[in-house]
Coordinates of C-alpha atoms and ligand atoms in Angstrom, one line a residue:
M33 CA 64.8 11.4 -22.4
L34 CA 65.7 8.0 -23.9
G35 CA 64.9 5.4 -21.2
S36 CA 61.4 7.3 -20.8
L37 CA 60.9 6.1 -23.9
R38 CA 58.7 3.5 -23.8
L39 CA 56.5 5.6 -20.8
A40 CA 56.6 8.5 -23.4
T41 CA 54.8 6.3 -25.9
G42 CA 52.4 5.0 -23.9
V43 CA 51.6 8.1 -23.3
A44 CA 51.0 9.5 -26.5
V45 CA 48.9 6.5 -26.6
V46 CA 46.6 7.6 -23.8
T47 CA 46.6 11.2 -25.3
T48 CA 45.9 10.1 -29.1
I49 CA 42.6 8.5 -27.4
L50 CA 42.2 11.2 -25.5
V51 CA 42.0 13.6 -28.0
G52 CA 40.2 11.6 -30.6
V53 CA 36.6 11.3 -27.7
Q54 CA 35.1 14.8 -27.3
A55 CA 34.1 14.9 -23.9
I56 CA 29.9 14.8 -23.5
P57 CA 29.0 18.9 -23.2
K58 CA 27.9 19.2 -19.5
V59 CA 24.1 20.6 -19.3
T60 CA 22.4 22.4 -16.9
R61 CA 19.9 24.6 -16.3
T62 CA 18.6 27.5 -16.5
G63 CA 15.2 28.6 -15.4
R64 CA 12.9 25.8 -17.3
Y65 CA 15.4 24.9 -20.1
L66 CA 18.2 22.7 -20.5
Y67 CA 21.4 24.4 -22.3
Q68 CA 24.6 22.9 -23.5
E69 CA 28.0 24.3 -22.7
D70 CA 27.6 27.2 -25.6
G71 CA 24.3 28.2 -24.8
T72 CA 22.1 25.9 -27.1
R73 CA 19.3 24.1 -25.9
F74 CA 19.1 21.1 -24.9
Y75 CA 16.5 18.5 -25.9
I76 CA 15.9 15.1 -24.4
K77 CA 15.6 12.5 -27.6
G78 CA 15.5 10.0 -25.0
I79 CA 14.4 6.4 -25.1
A80 CA 13.7 4.5 -21.8
Y81 CA 16.2 1.6 -21.4
Q82 CA 15.4 -1.2 -18.5
P83 CA 14.6 -4.8 -19.1
Q84 CA 11.8 -5.5 -17.5
G85 CA 12.3 -7.7 -14.3
E86 CA 9.5 -10.2 -12.9
V87 CA 5.9 -9.2 -12.8
I88 CA 4.0 -11.4 -10.4
D89 CA 0.2 -10.7 -11.5
S90 CA -1.8 -10.7 -8.2
P91 CA -4.5 -8.6 -7.0
D92 CA -2.7 -6.6 -4.7
N93 CA -0.5 -5.2 -7.5
D94 CA -2.9 -3.8 -10.0
F95 CA -0.4 -1.9 -11.9
G96 CA 2.1 -4.6 -13.2
E97 CA 5.2 -3.2 -11.3
P98 CA 7.7 -5.7 -11.2
S99 CA 9.6 -7.6 -8.2
T100 CA 12.8 -7.8 -9.4
Y101 CA 15.2 -5.6 -12.0
I102 CA 17.9 -6.3 -14.0
D103 CA 20.7 -3.4 -14.3
P104 CA 21.7 -2.3 -17.8
L105 CA 24.4 -0.6 -17.1
A106 CA 26.3 -2.8 -15.6
I107 CA 26.2 -5.1 -19.2
P108 CA 29.1 -3.7 -20.9
A109 CA 28.3 -5.7 -23.8
G110 CA 24.7 -4.9 -24.0
C111 CA 25.5 -1.1 -24.3
T112 CA 27.9 -1.3 -26.8
R113 CA 25.2 -3.4 -28.6
D114 CA 22.7 -1.1 -28.5
V115 CA 24.4 2.1 -28.5
E116 CA 24.9 1.7 -32.5
L117 CA 21.1 1.7 -32.6
F118 CA 20.9 4.9 -30.5
K119 CA 23.2 6.5 -32.5
Q120 CA 21.0 5.8 -35.7
A121 CA 18.1 6.6 -34.2
K122 CA 19.6 10.4 -32.7
I123 CA 18.9 9.5 -29.7
N124 CA 20.7 11.8 -26.5
A125 CA 19.3 9.8 -23.3
V126 CA 18.4 7.1 -21.9
R127 CA 16.2 6.4 -18.7
V128 CA 17.0 3.9 -16.9
Y129 CA 14.5 3.3 -13.7
S130 CA 16.3 0.8 -11.7
V131 CA 20.5 0.6 -10.4
D132 CA 22.6 -1.5 -8.7
S133 CA 24.6 0.6 -6.6
S134 CA 27.1 -2.0 -5.9
A135 CA 27.8 -3.3 -9.5
N136 CA 30.1 -1.4 -11.9
H137 CA 29.2 1.0 -14.7
D138 CA 32.1 2.4 -15.4
A139 CA 31.6 0.5 -19.2
C140 CA 28.7 1.6 -20.1
M141 CA 28.1 4.8 -19.3
K142 CA 31.7 5.4 -20.9
T143 CA 30.8 4.0 -24.1
F144 CA 27.0 5.9 -23.9
S145 CA 29.1 9.5 -23.1
D146 CA 31.8 8.6 -25.4
N147 CA 28.9 8.9 -28.3
G148 CA 26.9 11.8 -26.9
I149 CA 24.0 9.9 -24.2
Y150 CA 22.9 10.7 -20.9
T151 CA 21.4 9.3 -18.7
I152 CA 18.5 10.4 -16.4
I153 CA 19.1 7.2 -13.2
D154 CA 16.1 6.9 -11.5
L155 CA 16.6 6.4 -7.5
A156 CA 14.5 3.5 -6.8
L157 CA 14.4 0.1 -6.5
P158 CA 11.7 -2.4 -6.4
L159 CA 9.0 -3.5 -3.6
N160 CA 11.2 -2.0 -0.5
G161 CA 13.3 0.6 -2.0
S162 CA 11.1 3.0 -3.1
I163 CA 8.9 5.4 -1.6
D164 CA 5.3 3.1 -1.0
R165 CA 2.0 5.0 -1.8
T166 CA 0.1 3.2 -0.2
V167 CA 2.3 3.0 3.4
P168 CA 5.2 5.7 2.7
S169 CA 7.7 6.6 4.0
W170 CA 11.5 8.3 3.8
S171 CA 13.1 6.7 6.2
T172 CA 17.2 6.1 6.6
N173 CA 17.3 2.8 4.4
L174 CA 15.5 4.5 1.7
L175 CA 17.7 7.4 2.0
N176 CA 20.6 5.4 2.2
Q177 CA 20.1 3.6 -1.1
Y178 CA 19.9 6.6 -2.8
L179 CA 22.8 8.2 -1.7
R180 CA 24.6 4.7 -2.4
T181 CA 23.4 5.5 -6.4
I182 CA 24.2 8.9 -6.4
D183 CA 27.8 8.5 -5.3
A184 CA 28.2 5.4 -7.8
F185 CA 27.2 7.6 -10.5
S186 CA 28.8 11.1 -9.5
K187 CA 32.2 10.9 -11.0
Y188 CA 30.6 10.2 -14.8
D189 CA 29.9 13.2 -16.7
N190 CA 26.8 11.9 -18.6
V191 CA 24.2 12.0 -15.8
L192 CA 21.7 14.6 -16.7
A193 CA 19.1 13.7 -13.7
Y194 CA 18.4 12.0 -10.9
N195 CA 14.5 10.5 -10.4
V196 CA 13.1 10.3 -6.8
G197 CA 10.3 8.3 -8.4
N198 CA 8.3 7.3 -10.9
E199 CA 4.6 7.1 -10.6
V200 CA 4.3 7.8 -6.7
V201 CA 1.8 9.9 -6.3
R202 CA -1.8 8.9 -8.1
D203 CA -4.8 10.1 -7.7
K204 CA -6.0 8.9 -4.5
S205 CA -2.7 8.7 -2.9
T206 CA -1.6 12.4 -3.3
Q207 CA -0.8 12.4 0.7
V208 CA 2.3 10.3 -0.4
A209 CA 3.7 13.6 -2.2
P210 CA 5.5 14.9 1.2
Y211 CA 7.5 12.0 1.3
L212 CA 8.4 13.3 -2.5
K213 CA 9.2 16.7 -1.7
A214 CA 11.7 15.5 1.0
A215 CA 13.4 13.1 -0.4
A216 CA 14.5 16.0 -3.2
R217 CA 15.2 18.4 -0.4
D218 CA 18.0 15.9 1.0
L219 CA 19.2 15.0 -2.1
K220 CA 19.7 18.1 -3.6
A221 CA 21.2 19.2 0.1
Y222 CA 23.7 16.2 -0.1
L223 CA 24.2 16.9 -4.0
R224 CA 25.1 20.1 -3.0
S225 CA 27.5 19.3 -0.3
K226 CA 29.4 17.2 -2.5
N227 CA 29.6 20.1 -4.9
S228 CA 27.1 18.8 -7.9
N229 CA 24.7 20.6 -10.0
A230 CA 23.3 17.2 -10.5
L231 CA 19.2 17.3 -11.4
V232 CA 17.3 15.8 -9.3
G233 CA 13.6 15.3 -10.9
Y234 CA 10.6 13.2 -10.3
A235 CA 8.1 11.3 -12.8
S236 CA 4.7 11.7 -12.8
I237 CA 1.9 9.8 -13.9
N238 CA -0.5 11.7 -16.2
G239 CA -4.1 12.2 -15.0
D240 CA -6.2 14.2 -14.0
S241 CA -5.0 18.0 -14.2
T242 CA -6.6 19.0 -10.3
W243 CA -4.2 16.6 -8.9
R244 CA -1.7 16.0 -11.7
N245 CA -1.1 20.6 -11.7
A246 CA -1.2 20.4 -7.7
L247 CA 1.2 17.7 -7.7
A248 CA 3.5 19.1 -10.7
D249 CA 3.9 22.9 -8.5
Y250 CA 4.0 21.1 -5.1
L251 CA 7.3 19.2 -6.0
T252 CA 8.5 22.8 -7.5
C253 CA 6.9 25.5 -4.9
G254 CA 9.2 27.0 -2.2
S255 CA 12.1 27.9 -3.1
E256 CA 15.3 26.3 -4.9
D257 CA 16.4 24.2 -1.7
I258 CA 13.4 22.2 -1.6
A259 CA 12.4 21.7 -5.8
I260 CA 12.7 19.5 -8.4
D261 CA 14.4 20.7 -10.8
I262 CA 13.0 18.8 -13.6
Y263 CA 9.8 17.3 -14.0
G264 CA 8.4 14.4 -16.4
L265 CA 5.3 13.7 -17.4
N266 CA 4.2 10.2 -18.6
D267 CA 1.9 10.9 -21.0
Y268 CA -0.2 8.1 -23.1
S269 CA -2.3 10.4 -24.8
W270 CA -0.8 10.3 -28.2
C271 CA -2.4 8.0 -29.6
G272 CA -2.1 6.2 -33.4
D273 CA -1.6 9.4 -36.4
S274 CA -3.3 12.2 -33.2
D275 CA -2.7 15.6 -33.3
F276 CA -1.5 18.4 -31.0
N277 CA -4.7 19.4 -30.2
S278 CA -6.0 16.5 -29.5
A279 CA -3.5 14.7 -27.4
Y280 CA -1.0 17.8 -26.0
A281 CA -2.9 21.3 -26.3
A282 CA -5.0 21.4 -22.7
T283 CA -1.4 20.1 -20.5
T284 CA 0.7 22.0 -22.5
R285 CA -1.4 25.6 -21.6
S286 CA -1.7 24.1 -18.1
F287 CA 2.2 24.0 -17.9
A288 CA 2.2 27.2 -19.4
N289 CA 4.1 28.8 -16.7
Y290 CA 6.4 25.8 -15.4
N291 CA 9.0 27.1 -13.2
V292 CA 11.4 24.1 -13.9
V293 CA 12.6 21.6 -17.0
A294 CA 9.5 19.6 -18.0
Y295 CA 9.8 17.3 -20.5
L296 CA 7.9 13.7 -21.5
G297 CA 8.8 11.4 -19.1
E298 CA 7.6 8.4 -21.1
F299 CA 5.4 8.5 -24.3
G300 CA 4.5 6.1 -26.8
C301 CA 0.6 5.1 -26.6
N302 CA 0.4 1.5 -28.6
T303 CA -3.5 1.2 -27.9
K304 CA -4.0 2.2 -31.4
P305 CA -1.3 -0.1 -33.7
P306 CA 0.9 0.5 -35.5
R307 CA 3.2 3.3 -33.1
L308 CA 3.9 6.0 -35.8
F309 CA 5.9 8.2 -33.5
T310 CA 4.1 11.3 -35.1
E311 CA 4.0 12.7 -31.5
V312 CA 8.1 13.5 -31.5
S313 CA 7.4 15.4 -34.5
A314 CA 4.8 18.1 -31.8
I315 CA 6.8 17.4 -29.1
F316 CA 9.9 19.0 -31.1
S317 CA 8.0 22.0 -32.3
G318 CA 7.2 25.3 -31.5
Q319 CA 4.3 24.4 -30.2
M320 CA 5.9 22.7 -27.8
S321 CA 9.5 23.3 -27.1
D322 CA 8.8 26.5 -25.0
I323 CA 7.6 24.1 -21.9
W324 CA 8.8 20.7 -22.8
S325 CA 12.5 19.7 -23.4
G326 CA 12.0 16.9 -25.4
G327 CA 10.7 13.1 -23.6
I328 CA 11.8 9.7 -23.6
A329 CA 9.6 6.7 -25.9
F330 CA 8.5 3.8 -23.6
S331 CA 10.6 1.4 -24.4
Y332 CA 13.7 -0.2 -25.6
F333 CA 13.8 -3.7 -24.4
P334 CA 10.1 -5.5 -24.5
A335 CA 7.7 -4.7 -21.2
R336 CA 4.7 -5.7 -20.8
S337 CA 2.0 -4.0 -18.7
R338 CA -2.1 -3.0 -17.8
A339 CA -1.7 -1.6 -21.5
G340 CA -0.1 -4.0 -23.6
Q341 CA 3.2 -4.7 -24.6
F342 CA 5.8 -2.4 -25.8
A343 CA 9.2 -3.2 -27.7
M344 CA 11.7 -1.7 -30.0
V345 CA 13.8 -4.8 -30.0
E346 CA 13.9 -8.0 -28.9
I347 CA 17.5 -9.8 -27.8
S348 CA 18.4 -12.6 -28.8
A349 CA 18.7 -15.4 -26.6
D350 CA 22.9 -15.3 -25.9
G351 CA 22.1 -11.6 -25.3
K352 CA 24.6 -10.7 -28.6
T353 CA 22.1 -8.8 -31.0
A354 CA 19.1 -6.6 -30.8
T355 CA 16.6 -7.3 -33.4
T356 CA 14.7 -3.6 -34.4
N357 CA 11.2 -3.9 -35.1
A358 CA 8.6 -1.6 -36.5
D359 CA 8.0 0.6 -34.1
W360 CA 11.7 1.2 -33.8
D361 CA 12.3 2.1 -37.2
K362 CA 9.2 4.3 -37.1
L363 CA 11.2 6.3 -33.8
V364 CA 14.3 6.4 -35.7
A365 CA 12.6 8.3 -38.7
Q366 CA 11.3 10.5 -36.6
Y367 CA 13.8 11.6 -34.1
G368 CA 15.8 11.7 -37.1
S369 CA 13.8 14.4 -38.4
V370 CA 13.0 16.7 -35.8
T371 CA 15.2 20.1 -35.4
P372 CA 13.6 21.7 -32.1
P373 CA 14.5 25.4 -31.8
N374 CA 17.2 27.0 -30.1
V375 CA 15.2 29.4 -28.5
P376 CA 15.1 30.7 -25.7
L377 CA 18.8 31.5 -26.1
K378 CA 20.8 30.4 -22.9
A379 CA 21.6 34.4 -22.2
A380 CA 17.9 35.6 -22.5
A381 CA 16.5 32.4 -20.2
S382 CA 15.2 33.6 -17.2
E383 CA 15.7 31.8 -13.9
S384 CA 13.4 30.3 -12.2
T385 CA 10.8 31.9 -9.2
Y386 CA 9.8 29.2 -6.7
L387 CA 5.9 29.7 -5.7
N388 CA 4.7 29.3 -1.6
C389 CA 3.1 26.5 -1.7
N390 CA -0.4 26.2 -1.5
Q391 CA -2.4 24.6 0.6
P392 CA -3.9 21.3 0.3
T393 CA -7.2 20.7 -1.5
S394 CA -9.7 18.1 -2.0
A395 CA -8.4 17.3 -5.1
F396 CA -4.2 17.2 -4.1
L397 CA -4.4 16.5 -0.2
A398 CA -0.7 16.5 0.0
S399 CA 0.0 18.8 3.5
I400 CA 2.8 21.5 2.8
V401 CA 4.5 19.9 5.8
T402 CA 7.2 17.3 4.9
P403 CA 9.0 14.5 6.9
P404 CA 12.3 15.0 8.7
T405 CA 16.1 14.2 7.3
P406 CA 15.9 10.7 8.0
N407 CA 18.3 10.8 11.1
E408 CA 20.9 7.2 11.0
K409 CA 22.9 7.9 14.2
A410 CA 19.4 9.1 15.9
C411 CA 17.9 5.7 14.8
E412 CA 21.3 3.4 15.8
C413 CA 21.2 5.0 19.4
L414 CA 17.4 4.1 19.5
D415 CA 18.2 0.8 18.8
D416 CA 20.9 0.4 20.9
A417 CA 18.8 1.0 24.0
L418 CA 15.5 -0.5 23.7
S419 CA 14.8 -3.8 25.4
C420 CA 13.3 -6.2 22.4
Q421 CA 15.2 -6.4 19.6
F422 CA 14.1 -7.6 16.2
T423 CA 17.1 -10.5 15.4
P424 CA 17.3 -9.8 11.8
Y425 CA 15.3 -13.0 10.2
K426 CA 17.1 -14.2 6.7
P427 CA 16.5 -13.6 3.5
D428 CA 13.6 -11.6 3.8
T429 CA 14.8 -9.7 6.9
Y430 CA 12.4 -6.4 5.8
K431 CA 9.2 -8.7 5.0
V432 CA 9.5 -10.1 8.2
A433 CA 10.1 -7.0 9.6
G434 CA 6.9 -5.4 7.9
E435 CA 5.3 -9.1 9.5
L436 CA 6.2 -8.0 12.9
I437 CA 5.1 -4.4 12.7
N438 CA 2.2 -5.6 11.7
S439 CA 1.3 -8.1 14.8
G440 CA 3.3 -6.1 16.8
C441 CA 1.6 -2.9 16.3
S442 CA -2.0 -5.2 16.8
L443 CA -0.9 -6.4 20.1
L444 CA 0.0 -3.0 21.8
G445 CA -3.3 -1.8 20.4
S446 CA -4.9 -3.9 22.2
A447 CA -2.2 -3.2 25.5
G448 CA -3.1 0.1 24.9
G449 CA -0.2 1.0 23.7
S450 CA -0.1 2.9 19.9
C451 CA 2.5 2.6 16.5
D452 CA 2.0 6.3 16.4
E453 CA 5.7 7.2 16.7
I454 CA 6.7 4.9 14.0
G455 CA 4.3 6.1 11.4
G456 CA 3.4 9.5 9.7
D457 CA 0.7 11.1 7.7
G458 CA 1.3 13.3 4.6
Q459 CA -2.2 14.6 5.1
K460 CA -1.8 16.0 8.2
G461 CA 1.8 16.5 8.0
V462 CA 2.7 14.9 10.7
Y463 CA 5.4 12.4 11.2
G464 CA 6.3 10.2 14.5
R465 CA 9.5 10.4 16.3
L466 CA 10.4 7.2 14.5
S467 CA 8.9 7.7 11.1
G468 CA 12.4 8.1 9.6
C469 CA 14.2 5.3 10.9
D470 CA 15.0 1.5 9.4
P471 CA 12.0 -0.7 8.8
L472 CA 14.0 -2.9 11.2
I473 CA 14.3 -0.3 14.3
K474 CA 10.6 0.1 13.9
A475 CA 10.2 -3.2 14.1
S476 CA 12.3 -3.1 17.2
Y477 CA 10.1 -0.4 18.5
V478 CA 7.2 -1.7 18.4
M479 CA 8.7 -5.4 20.0
S480 CA 10.0 -3.0 23.1
Q481 CA 7.1 -1.5 23.5
Y482 CA 4.9 -4.4 23.8
F483 CA 6.8 -5.8 26.3
E484 CA 7.2 -3.4 28.7
A485 CA 3.9 -3.2 28.3
T486 CA 3.8 -6.9 29.8
N487 CA 6.2 -5.9 32.5
K488 CA 8.8 -7.6 30.3
N489 CA 6.9 -10.8 30.7
P490 CA 9.8 -12.8 28.5
T491 CA 7.5 -14.3 26.9
T492 CA 6.3 -11.4 25.5
C493 CA 9.2 -10.3 23.2
A494 CA 9.5 -14.5 21.6
F495 CA 7.9 -13.2 18.6
G496 CA 8.5 -17.0 17.1
G497 CA 12.1 -16.3 17.5
N498 CA 12.5 -13.0 16.1
G499 CA 12.8 -10.8 19.3
T500 CA 15.9 -11.0 22.0
I501 CA 15.7 -9.8 25.2
N502 CA 18.6 -6.9 25.7
A503 CA 19.3 -7.2 29.3
D504 CA 21.8 -3.8 29.4
S505 CA 18.3 -2.0 27.8
P506 CA 18.8 1.8 29.7
A507 CA 15.2 2.8 29.6
A508 CA 11.7 2.3 28.4
A509 CA 11.4 2.1 25.1
S510 CA 9.7 5.8 24.6
A511 CA 12.3 7.3 27.1
A512 CA 14.9 6.0 24.5
A513 CA 13.3 7.7 21.8
S514 CA 12.9 11.6 23.3
S515 CA 16.9 10.9 24.4
C516 CA 18.2 10.2 20.8
I517 CA 15.8 11.6 19.1
P518 CA 15.6 14.9 20.5
S519 CA 14.3 16.7 17.4
P520 CA 12.3 14.9 15.2
S521 CA 11.4 17.4 12.8
A522 CA 15.2 18.2 12.7
V523 CA 16.2 18.9 8.7
F524 CA 19.9 18.5 7.5
V525 CA 22.3 17.7 5.0
P526 CA 22.3 14.0 5.1
T527 CA 25.6 12.3 4.6
L528 CA 26.3 8.9 4.0
D529 CA 27.4 6.4 6.7
S530 CA 29.8 3.9 4.8
T531 CA 29.1 1.2 7.4
S532 CA 25.1 2.0 7.5
P533 CA 23.2 -1.6 6.5
G534 CA 21.8 -2.5 3.3
G535 CA 23.8 -2.2 -0.3
S536 CA 21.8 -2.4 -3.7
T537 CA 20.7 -5.9 -3.9
S538 CA 20.8 -7.5 -7.3
S539 CA 18.1 -9.4 -8.6
S540 CA 16.9 -12.7 -6.6
N541 CA 13.6 -13.9 -4.8
S542 CA 12.3 -11.7 -3.0
G543 CA 12.6 -8.7 -1.9
S544 CA 15.8 -7.9 -3.1
G545 CA 16.5 -6.9 -6.2
S546 CA 14.1 -6.6 -9.2
N547 CA 12.7 -4.4 -11.8
S548 CA 11.3 -1.4 -10.8
G549 CA 8.1 -1.2 -11.6
S550 CA 5.7 1.2 -11.5
N551 CA 4.4 3.0 -13.8
A552 CA 0.5 3.2 -14.5
N553 CA -1.3 3.4 -17.5
G554 CA 0.9 0.2 -18.4
G555 CA 3.7 -1.1 -15.8
K556 CA 6.4 -0.8 -18.3
N557 CA 9.0 -1.4 -16.0
G558 CA 9.3 1.7 -14.7
A559 CA 11.3 2.1 -11.5
F560 CA 8.6 1.6 -8.7
G561 CA 7.8 -0.8 -7.3
G562 CA 7.2 0.9 -3.8
I563 CA 6.5 -1.4 -1.1
D564 CA 7.8 -1.2 2.8
A565 CA 8.0 -2.6 5.7
L566 CA 6.9 0.3 7.8
V567 CA 3.5 0.8 9.3
G568 CA 1.9 2.4 11.9
V569 CA -1.6 1.6 13.5
S570 CA -4.6 3.3 13.9
R571 CA -4.9 7.2 12.5
M572 CA -1.4 7.1 11.6
A573 CA -1.0 5.0 8.7
V574 CA -2.6 1.6 6.8
V575 CA -2.4 -1.3 8.8
G576 CA -3.3 -4.6 7.7
L577 CA -2.4 -4.4 4.0
L578 CA 1.3 -5.1 4.7
S579 CA 1.4 -9.0 4.6
A580 CA -1.3 -9.0 1.5
I581 CA 1.6 -6.9 -0.5
W582 CA 5.1 -8.6 0.9
T583 CA 2.8 -11.5 -1.0
L584 CA 4.4 -9.6 -3.9
A585 CA 8.0 -10.2 -2.9
Ligands
LIG1856 C1 9.7 -15.0 12.9 O1 9.1 -14.6 12.0 C2 8.5 -15.0 10.8 C3 7.3 -13.9 10.0 O2 6.0 -13.7 11.2 C4 7.9 -16.4 10.7 O3 7.7 -17.0 9.8 C5 8.9 -17.0 11.7 O4 8.5 -18.2 12.0 C6 10.1 -16.7 13.2 N1 10.4 -17.0 13.7 C7 11.5 -17.7 13.2 C8 12.4 -18.4 14.6 O5 12.6 -17.5 12.7
LIG1857 C1 14.9 -4.5 0.6 O1 15.3 -5.7 1.6 C2 16.1 -6.3 1.4 C3 16.3 -7.6 1.5 O2 15.1 -7.5 3.1 C4 17.4 -5.7 1.8 O3 18.6 -6.3 1.4 C5 17.8 -4.2 1.6 O4 18.7 -3.4 2.0 C6 16.5 -3.1 1.6 N1 16.4 -2.1 1.4 C7 15.8 -1.2 1.6 C8 16.2 0.5 1.0 O5 15.4 -1.0 2.6

């Protein structure tokens, strides 16, 4: 006994620490409500938490989306600095728009967990790390990025939800919705395979109810396996000292029968300063609490968007101090004074029912046919077999691949070929055989097809030095595609192949790192910088935009 005294003392200390901190209660969903373990309702008293990345103004960047990001959950000193303020404001959740899966998040996640703060983690990264609303795809590179992030966060007890996207769909891009639904389906299957019940969500820009509500319903139709669990509406309609009837009544009515959790993914209009945050008393009142489970105030850190500047603190140059402003004081006062109704109790809440998905309308074009699960092994099989392979051009690999796809597709088009197999059409519900492959493999496929269309004239695999002839290629590209990808519409439980390329990027010029973008009614630092290197030609997808888009990076 004596011999083990030192050890025992050590254990005792550890035990004391563990006893001293109560574990954060698990929050789960029943029907359209969130509950803590004791059966009381959980409301999100949240704040958007992401320093804004670099926003490059250009006509192509009409939403002011950042092209770089800073992962705030990888900065322990920042989390320690901010958590005291969060406690003062009774904040219980932060929404983070882009995180780096290769960074260590232990310290921040623990700091937040110990203080009762949950996280809503958006899985997208700027630029090619998100589903691009112009040239969408749900492909292995994105799937792997999302799965790596889930793996990086699954060990923490305070992840409330993972978002598959932020403001990807807008009034003119409703045909992108099938890609989001496919992402939600695959991530749910992955989480289930890891015995995780973490919620999967999406955050929508507000807009005309004809497409906004259709999208909300689309994302939750069919069955639990293919439905998001939590829907965030980024709603800036309460400006100045508004009131429930003018700001939220119509929207709340239109979500009256919603089947999963809804919350305001962002709120905090800044067009009638000062920001009073009086909407908080409405959001957490009985007028809204039956439909909405709280919301996320935008934004803790300074964030500029088309709608102007948002901020509640100023961070000192050395990062040590956060100086709060008047907006913050208002938010603290409002969050501090609300007590949302604790009804219905968990025992009385109904489970969700999932309606059949609606056929598209003129306001909401999305097909009910969703893209397949991206198949890494099948795509790699094809890559190995191709006759003209893209030789990754560093550092702008994805940017160059996008350019090669563009130029290769137009060459192929003039040689009588087509890029249909690499593209997809969410309105028609038609997805090319390679639609789920990484853009780098798509580039090789296009290059190979062109090379073969010119009888393998060596100069046609040059592509300015970006192509390498594969003398061992066993078959023509299209035959290889049929044999490697025999079931192009297959849906299955994805796995994360640790050898898969990628890795999250952190910072830096060009395509990597970066902050999330999006958000519309003001860019804010939301997460969606969707810009992908994937373009089909002809009827399948848009071509020609890519180079313009890539100048953003
Ligand atoms: C590869 O492609 C890029 C983009 O088209 C081009 O700038 C570059 O010159 C090409 N060639 C080489 C050798 O990198
Ligand atoms: C985006 O591009 C960067 C740089 O080319 C690359 O490292 C990263 O893997 C890409 N991410 C995805 C999801 O394609």
